[in-house]
Short mmCIF file of the C-alpha atoms (twelve columns), coordinates in Angstrom:
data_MODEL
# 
_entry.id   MODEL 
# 
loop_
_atom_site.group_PDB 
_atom_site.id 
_atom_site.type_symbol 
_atom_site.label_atom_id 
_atom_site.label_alt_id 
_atom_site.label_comp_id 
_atom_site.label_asym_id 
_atom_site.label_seq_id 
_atom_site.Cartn_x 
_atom_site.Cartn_y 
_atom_site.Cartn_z 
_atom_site.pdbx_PDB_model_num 
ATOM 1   C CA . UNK A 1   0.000   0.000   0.000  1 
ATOM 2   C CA . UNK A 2   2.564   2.325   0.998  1 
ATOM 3   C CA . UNK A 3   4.906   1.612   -2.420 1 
ATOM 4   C CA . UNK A 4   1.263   2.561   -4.285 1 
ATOM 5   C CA . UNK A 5   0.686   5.312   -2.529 1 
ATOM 6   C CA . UNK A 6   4.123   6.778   -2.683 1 
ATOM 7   C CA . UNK A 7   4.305   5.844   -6.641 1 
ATOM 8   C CA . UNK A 8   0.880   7.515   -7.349 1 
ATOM 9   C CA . UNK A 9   1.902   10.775  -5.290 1 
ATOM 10  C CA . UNK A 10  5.303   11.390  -3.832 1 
ATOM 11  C CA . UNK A 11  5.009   12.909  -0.644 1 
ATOM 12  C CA . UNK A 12  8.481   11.615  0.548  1 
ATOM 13  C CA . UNK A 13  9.807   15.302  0.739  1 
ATOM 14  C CA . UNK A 14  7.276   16.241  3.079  1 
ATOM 15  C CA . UNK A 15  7.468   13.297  5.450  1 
ATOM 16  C CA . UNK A 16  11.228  12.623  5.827  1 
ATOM 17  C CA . UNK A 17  12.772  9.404   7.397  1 
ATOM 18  C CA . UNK A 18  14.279  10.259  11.342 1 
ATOM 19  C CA . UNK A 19  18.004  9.190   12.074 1 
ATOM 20  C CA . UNK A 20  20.470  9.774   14.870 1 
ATOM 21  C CA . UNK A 21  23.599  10.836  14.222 1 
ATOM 22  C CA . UNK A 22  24.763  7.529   13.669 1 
ATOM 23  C CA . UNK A 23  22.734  7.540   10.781 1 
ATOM 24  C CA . UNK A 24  20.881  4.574   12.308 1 
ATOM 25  C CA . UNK A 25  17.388  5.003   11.218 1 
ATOM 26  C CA . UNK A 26  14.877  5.338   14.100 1 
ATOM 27  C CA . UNK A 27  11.446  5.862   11.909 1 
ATOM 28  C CA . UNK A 28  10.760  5.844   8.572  1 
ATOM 29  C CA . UNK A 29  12.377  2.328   7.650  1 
ATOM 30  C CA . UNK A 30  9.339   1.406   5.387  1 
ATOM 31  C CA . UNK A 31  9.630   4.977   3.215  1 
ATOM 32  C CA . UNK A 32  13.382  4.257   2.768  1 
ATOM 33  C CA . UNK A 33  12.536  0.826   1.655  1 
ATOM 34  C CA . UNK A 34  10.482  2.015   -0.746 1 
ATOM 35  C CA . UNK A 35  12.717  4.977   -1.805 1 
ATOM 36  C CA . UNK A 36  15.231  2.388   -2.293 1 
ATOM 37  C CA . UNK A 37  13.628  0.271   -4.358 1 
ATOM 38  C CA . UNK A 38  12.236  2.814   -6.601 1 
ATOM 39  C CA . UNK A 39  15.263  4.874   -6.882 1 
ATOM 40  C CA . UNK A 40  13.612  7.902   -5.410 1 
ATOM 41  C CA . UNK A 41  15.362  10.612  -3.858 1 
ATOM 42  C CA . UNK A 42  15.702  9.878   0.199  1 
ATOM 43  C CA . UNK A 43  14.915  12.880  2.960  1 
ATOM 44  C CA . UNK A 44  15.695  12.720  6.517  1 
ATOM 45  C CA . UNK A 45  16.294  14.513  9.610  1 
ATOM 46  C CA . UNK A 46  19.307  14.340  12.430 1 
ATOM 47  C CA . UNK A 47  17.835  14.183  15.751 1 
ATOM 48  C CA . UNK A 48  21.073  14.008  17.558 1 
ATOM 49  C CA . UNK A 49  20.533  11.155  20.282 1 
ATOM 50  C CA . UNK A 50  16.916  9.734   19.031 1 
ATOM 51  C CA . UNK A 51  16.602  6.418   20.147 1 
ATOM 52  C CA . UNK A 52  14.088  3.865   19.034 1 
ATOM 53  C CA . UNK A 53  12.386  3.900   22.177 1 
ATOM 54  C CA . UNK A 54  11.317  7.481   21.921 1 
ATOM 55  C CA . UNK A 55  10.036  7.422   18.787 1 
ATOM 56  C CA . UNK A 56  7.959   3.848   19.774 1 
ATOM 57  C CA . UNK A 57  6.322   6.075   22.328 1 
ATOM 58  C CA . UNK A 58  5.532   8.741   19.954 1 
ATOM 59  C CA . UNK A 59  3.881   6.479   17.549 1 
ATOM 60  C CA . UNK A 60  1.936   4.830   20.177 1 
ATOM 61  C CA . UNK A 61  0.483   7.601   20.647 1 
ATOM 62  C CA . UNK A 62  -0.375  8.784   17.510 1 
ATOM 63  C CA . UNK A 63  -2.137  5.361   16.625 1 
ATOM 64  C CA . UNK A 64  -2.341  2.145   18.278 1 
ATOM 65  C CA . UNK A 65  0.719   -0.462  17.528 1 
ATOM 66  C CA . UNK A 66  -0.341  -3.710  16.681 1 
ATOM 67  C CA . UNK A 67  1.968   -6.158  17.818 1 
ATOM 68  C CA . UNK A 68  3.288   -6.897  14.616 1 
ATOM 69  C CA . UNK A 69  4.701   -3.087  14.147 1 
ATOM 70  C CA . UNK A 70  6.654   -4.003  17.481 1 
ATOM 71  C CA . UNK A 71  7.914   -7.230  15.847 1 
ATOM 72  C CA . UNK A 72  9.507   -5.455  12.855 1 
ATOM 73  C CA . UNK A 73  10.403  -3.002  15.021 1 
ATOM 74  C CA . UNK A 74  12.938  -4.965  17.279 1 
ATOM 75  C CA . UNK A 75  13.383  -7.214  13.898 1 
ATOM 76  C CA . UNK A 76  14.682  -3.817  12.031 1 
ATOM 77  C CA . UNK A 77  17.296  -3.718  14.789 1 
ATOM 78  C CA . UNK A 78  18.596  -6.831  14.368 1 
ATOM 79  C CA . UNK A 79  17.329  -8.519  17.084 1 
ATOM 80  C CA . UNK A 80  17.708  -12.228 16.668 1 
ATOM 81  C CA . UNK A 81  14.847  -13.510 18.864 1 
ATOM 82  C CA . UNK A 82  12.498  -10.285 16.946 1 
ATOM 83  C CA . UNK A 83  14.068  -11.458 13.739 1 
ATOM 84  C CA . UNK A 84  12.875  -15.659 14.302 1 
ATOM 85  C CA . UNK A 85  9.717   -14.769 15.415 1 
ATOM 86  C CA . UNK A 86  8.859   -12.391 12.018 1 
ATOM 87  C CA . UNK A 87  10.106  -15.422 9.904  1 
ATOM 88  C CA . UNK A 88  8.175   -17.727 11.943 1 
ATOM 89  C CA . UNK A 89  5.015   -16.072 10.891 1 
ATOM 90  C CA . UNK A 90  5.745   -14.736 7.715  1 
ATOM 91  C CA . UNK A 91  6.987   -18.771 6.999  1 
ATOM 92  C CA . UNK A 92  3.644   -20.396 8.126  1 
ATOM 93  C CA . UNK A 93  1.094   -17.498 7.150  1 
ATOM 94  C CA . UNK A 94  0.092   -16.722 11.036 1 
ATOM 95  C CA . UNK A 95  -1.189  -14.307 13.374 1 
ATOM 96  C CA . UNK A 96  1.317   -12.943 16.528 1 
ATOM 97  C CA . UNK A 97  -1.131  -14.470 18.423 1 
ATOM 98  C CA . UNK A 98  -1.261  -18.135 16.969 1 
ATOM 99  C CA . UNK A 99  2.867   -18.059 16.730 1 
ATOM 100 C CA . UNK A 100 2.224   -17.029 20.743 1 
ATOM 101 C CA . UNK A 101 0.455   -19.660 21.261 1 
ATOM 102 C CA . UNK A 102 3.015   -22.048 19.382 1 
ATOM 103 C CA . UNK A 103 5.335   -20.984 21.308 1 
ATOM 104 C CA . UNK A 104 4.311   -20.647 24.830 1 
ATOM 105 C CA . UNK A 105 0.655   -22.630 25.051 1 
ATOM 106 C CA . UNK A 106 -1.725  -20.896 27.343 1 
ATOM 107 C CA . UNK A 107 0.670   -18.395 29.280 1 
ATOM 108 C CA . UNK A 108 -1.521  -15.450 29.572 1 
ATOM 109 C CA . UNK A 109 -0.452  -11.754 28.568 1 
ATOM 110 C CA . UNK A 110 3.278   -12.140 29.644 1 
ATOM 111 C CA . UNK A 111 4.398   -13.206 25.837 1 
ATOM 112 C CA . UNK A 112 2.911   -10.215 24.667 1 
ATOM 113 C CA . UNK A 113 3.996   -7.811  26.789 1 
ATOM 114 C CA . UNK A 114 7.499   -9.511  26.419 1 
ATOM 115 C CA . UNK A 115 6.907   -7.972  22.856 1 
ATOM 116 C CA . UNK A 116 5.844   -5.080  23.425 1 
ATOM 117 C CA . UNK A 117 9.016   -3.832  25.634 1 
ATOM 118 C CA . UNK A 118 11.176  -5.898  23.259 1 
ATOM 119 C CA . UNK A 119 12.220  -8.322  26.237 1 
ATOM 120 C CA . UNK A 120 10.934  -11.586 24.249 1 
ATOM 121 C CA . UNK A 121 13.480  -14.501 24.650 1 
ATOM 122 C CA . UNK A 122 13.376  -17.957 22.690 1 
ATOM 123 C CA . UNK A 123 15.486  -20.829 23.286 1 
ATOM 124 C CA . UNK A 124 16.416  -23.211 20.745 1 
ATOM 125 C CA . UNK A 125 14.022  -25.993 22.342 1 
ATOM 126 C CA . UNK A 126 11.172  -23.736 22.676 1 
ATOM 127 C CA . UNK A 127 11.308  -22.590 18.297 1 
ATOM 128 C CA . UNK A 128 11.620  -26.416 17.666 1 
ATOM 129 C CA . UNK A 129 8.384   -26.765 19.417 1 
ATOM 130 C CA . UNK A 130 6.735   -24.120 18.172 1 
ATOM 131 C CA . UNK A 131 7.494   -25.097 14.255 1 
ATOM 132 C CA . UNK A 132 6.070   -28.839 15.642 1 
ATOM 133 C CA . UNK A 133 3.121   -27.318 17.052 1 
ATOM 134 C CA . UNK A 134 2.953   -25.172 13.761 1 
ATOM 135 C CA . UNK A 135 3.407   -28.184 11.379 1 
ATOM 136 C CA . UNK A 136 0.244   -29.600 12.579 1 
ATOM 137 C CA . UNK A 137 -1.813  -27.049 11.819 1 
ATOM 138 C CA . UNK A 138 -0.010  -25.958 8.259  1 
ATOM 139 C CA . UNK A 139 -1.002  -29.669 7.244  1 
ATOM 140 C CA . UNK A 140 -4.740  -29.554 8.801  1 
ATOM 141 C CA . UNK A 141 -5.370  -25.650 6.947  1 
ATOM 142 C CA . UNK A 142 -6.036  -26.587 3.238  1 
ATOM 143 C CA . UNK A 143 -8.618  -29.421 4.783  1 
ATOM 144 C CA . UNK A 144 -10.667 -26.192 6.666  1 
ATOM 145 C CA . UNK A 145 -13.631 -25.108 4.844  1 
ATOM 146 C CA . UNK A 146 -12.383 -21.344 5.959  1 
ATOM 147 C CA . UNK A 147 -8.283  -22.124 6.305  1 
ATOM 148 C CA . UNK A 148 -8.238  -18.057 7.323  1 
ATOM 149 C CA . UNK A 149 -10.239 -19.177 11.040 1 
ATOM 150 C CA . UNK A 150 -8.766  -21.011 13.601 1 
ATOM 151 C CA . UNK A 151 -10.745 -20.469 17.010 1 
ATOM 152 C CA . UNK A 152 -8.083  -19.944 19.867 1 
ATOM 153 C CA . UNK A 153 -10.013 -22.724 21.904 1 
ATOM 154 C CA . UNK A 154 -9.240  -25.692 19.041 1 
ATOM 155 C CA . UNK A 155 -5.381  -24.132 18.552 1 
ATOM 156 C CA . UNK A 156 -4.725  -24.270 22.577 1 
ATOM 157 C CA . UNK A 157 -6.393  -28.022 22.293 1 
ATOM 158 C CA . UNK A 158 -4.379  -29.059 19.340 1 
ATOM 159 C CA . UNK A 159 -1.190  -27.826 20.528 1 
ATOM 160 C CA . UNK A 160 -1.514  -30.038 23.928 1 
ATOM 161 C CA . UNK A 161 -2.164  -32.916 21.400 1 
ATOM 162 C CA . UNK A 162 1.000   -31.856 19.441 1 
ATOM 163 C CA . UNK A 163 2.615   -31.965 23.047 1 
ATOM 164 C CA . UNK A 164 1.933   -35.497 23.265 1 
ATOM 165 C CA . UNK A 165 3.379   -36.457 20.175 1 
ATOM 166 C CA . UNK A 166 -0.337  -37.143 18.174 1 
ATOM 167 C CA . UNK A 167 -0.142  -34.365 16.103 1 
ATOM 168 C CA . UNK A 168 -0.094  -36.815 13.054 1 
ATOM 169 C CA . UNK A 169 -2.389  -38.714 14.419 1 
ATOM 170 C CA . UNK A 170 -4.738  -35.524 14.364 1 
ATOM 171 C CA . UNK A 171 -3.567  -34.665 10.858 1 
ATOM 172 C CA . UNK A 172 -4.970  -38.168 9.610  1 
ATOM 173 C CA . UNK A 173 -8.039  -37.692 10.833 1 
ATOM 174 C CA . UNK A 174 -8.743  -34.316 9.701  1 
ATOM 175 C CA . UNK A 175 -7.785  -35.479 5.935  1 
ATOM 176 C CA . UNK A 176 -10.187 -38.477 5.579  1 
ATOM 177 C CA . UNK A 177 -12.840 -35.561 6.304  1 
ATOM 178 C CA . UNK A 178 -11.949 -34.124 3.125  1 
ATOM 179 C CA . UNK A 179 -12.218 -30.531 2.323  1 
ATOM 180 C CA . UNK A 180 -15.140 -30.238 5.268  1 
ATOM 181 C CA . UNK A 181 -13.020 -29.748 8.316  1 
ATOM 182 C CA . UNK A 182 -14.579 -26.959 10.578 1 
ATOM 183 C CA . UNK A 183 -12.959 -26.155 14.500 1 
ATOM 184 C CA . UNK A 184 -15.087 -25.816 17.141 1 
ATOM 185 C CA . UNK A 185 -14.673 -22.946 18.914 1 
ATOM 186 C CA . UNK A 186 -15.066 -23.630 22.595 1 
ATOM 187 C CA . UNK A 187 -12.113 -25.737 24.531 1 
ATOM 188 C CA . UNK A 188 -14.990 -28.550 25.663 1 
ATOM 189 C CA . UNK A 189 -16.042 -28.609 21.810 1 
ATOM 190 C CA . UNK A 190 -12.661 -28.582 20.485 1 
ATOM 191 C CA . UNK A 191 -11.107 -30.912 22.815 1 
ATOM 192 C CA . UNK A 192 -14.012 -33.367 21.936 1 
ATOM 193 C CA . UNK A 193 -13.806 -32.536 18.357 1 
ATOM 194 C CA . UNK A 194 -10.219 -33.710 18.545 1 
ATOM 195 C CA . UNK A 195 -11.101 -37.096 20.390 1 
ATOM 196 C CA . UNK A 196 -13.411 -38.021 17.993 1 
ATOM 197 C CA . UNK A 197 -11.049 -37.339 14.848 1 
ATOM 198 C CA . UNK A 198 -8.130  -39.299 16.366 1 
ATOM 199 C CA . UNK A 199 -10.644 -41.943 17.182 1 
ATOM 200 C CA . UNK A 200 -10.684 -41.932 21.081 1 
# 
């Protein structure tokens, strides 16, 4: 949208790109991407000691940051856990709050708010089970009658059967259903759903 919109009317001049004086840009990275790409001409301003943090605030308060925005964000700066995560979901088409949920089950608000500061830590183990967890559902999707909704309830319930090693189990049993596959959307539902399609 933004590449369109700049292309159709260049406005670039009039909202310049923000850098320190380490030239280390601290908004704007999208309009330089784009000014890049086109070969358009790049304008910015030196705000001697701008950090990142300050300008997060700012935009927060201008318009509400979706967790995503603080994803690229910390991703833009090269941090590696930031960086994994944005793959992550980029790699299996998901929200931040299903590759949450692949990644720390049922843990409440802390994962997010590990995000939002820029905290967020992943070890090793804990990306090997989320791309598990993820697998499962990546090989149920194209058998969903709407692939686009997965009810939070049937993700937290097929996760813990991921967690016990049945994802493919799961998997089967969603594919001799066909192209007819709909979640439940309540945990009792879902986790019954589940039962019946792994033949328990």
């Amino acid at each position: 949208k933004l590449t369109t919109s700049i292309l159709q009317r260049n406005m670039l001049p009039q909202n310049p790109i923000i850098i320190n004086e380490r030239f280390q840009v601290i908004d704007g990275q999208h309009r330089l991407e784009v000014a890049k790409n086109n070969k358009l001409e790049v304008y910015y301003i030196i705000v001697p000691g701008a950090r990142l943090e300050e300008i997060i605030a700012l935009n927060s308060n201008n318009r509400v940051w979706r967790s995503m925005d603080y994803i690229n964000s910390y991703a833009s700066q090269g941090n590696e856990d930031f960086l994994w995560i944005k793959t992550f979901i980029e790699d299996y088409a998901i929200s931040v709050t299903q590759a949450l949920t692949f990644l720390f089950g049922s843990e409440g608000t802390a994962p997010r708010a590990a995000v939002r500061t820029g905290r967020l830590t992943l070890s090793e183990e804990q990306k090997e089970t989320a791309r598990e967890r993820a697998d499962v559902l990546w090989e149920i999707r194209p058998f969903m009658v709407r692939p686009g909704f997965i009810p939070r309830a049937f993700l937290l319930e097929m996760v813990k059967v991921a967690n016990e090693g049945l994802g493919q189990r799961l998997v089967k049993g969603v594919k001799a259903r066909g192209n007819s596959f709909v979640p439940e959307s309540s945990r009792k539902e879902a986790s019954n759903q589940i039962k019946i399609l792994m033949g328990v």
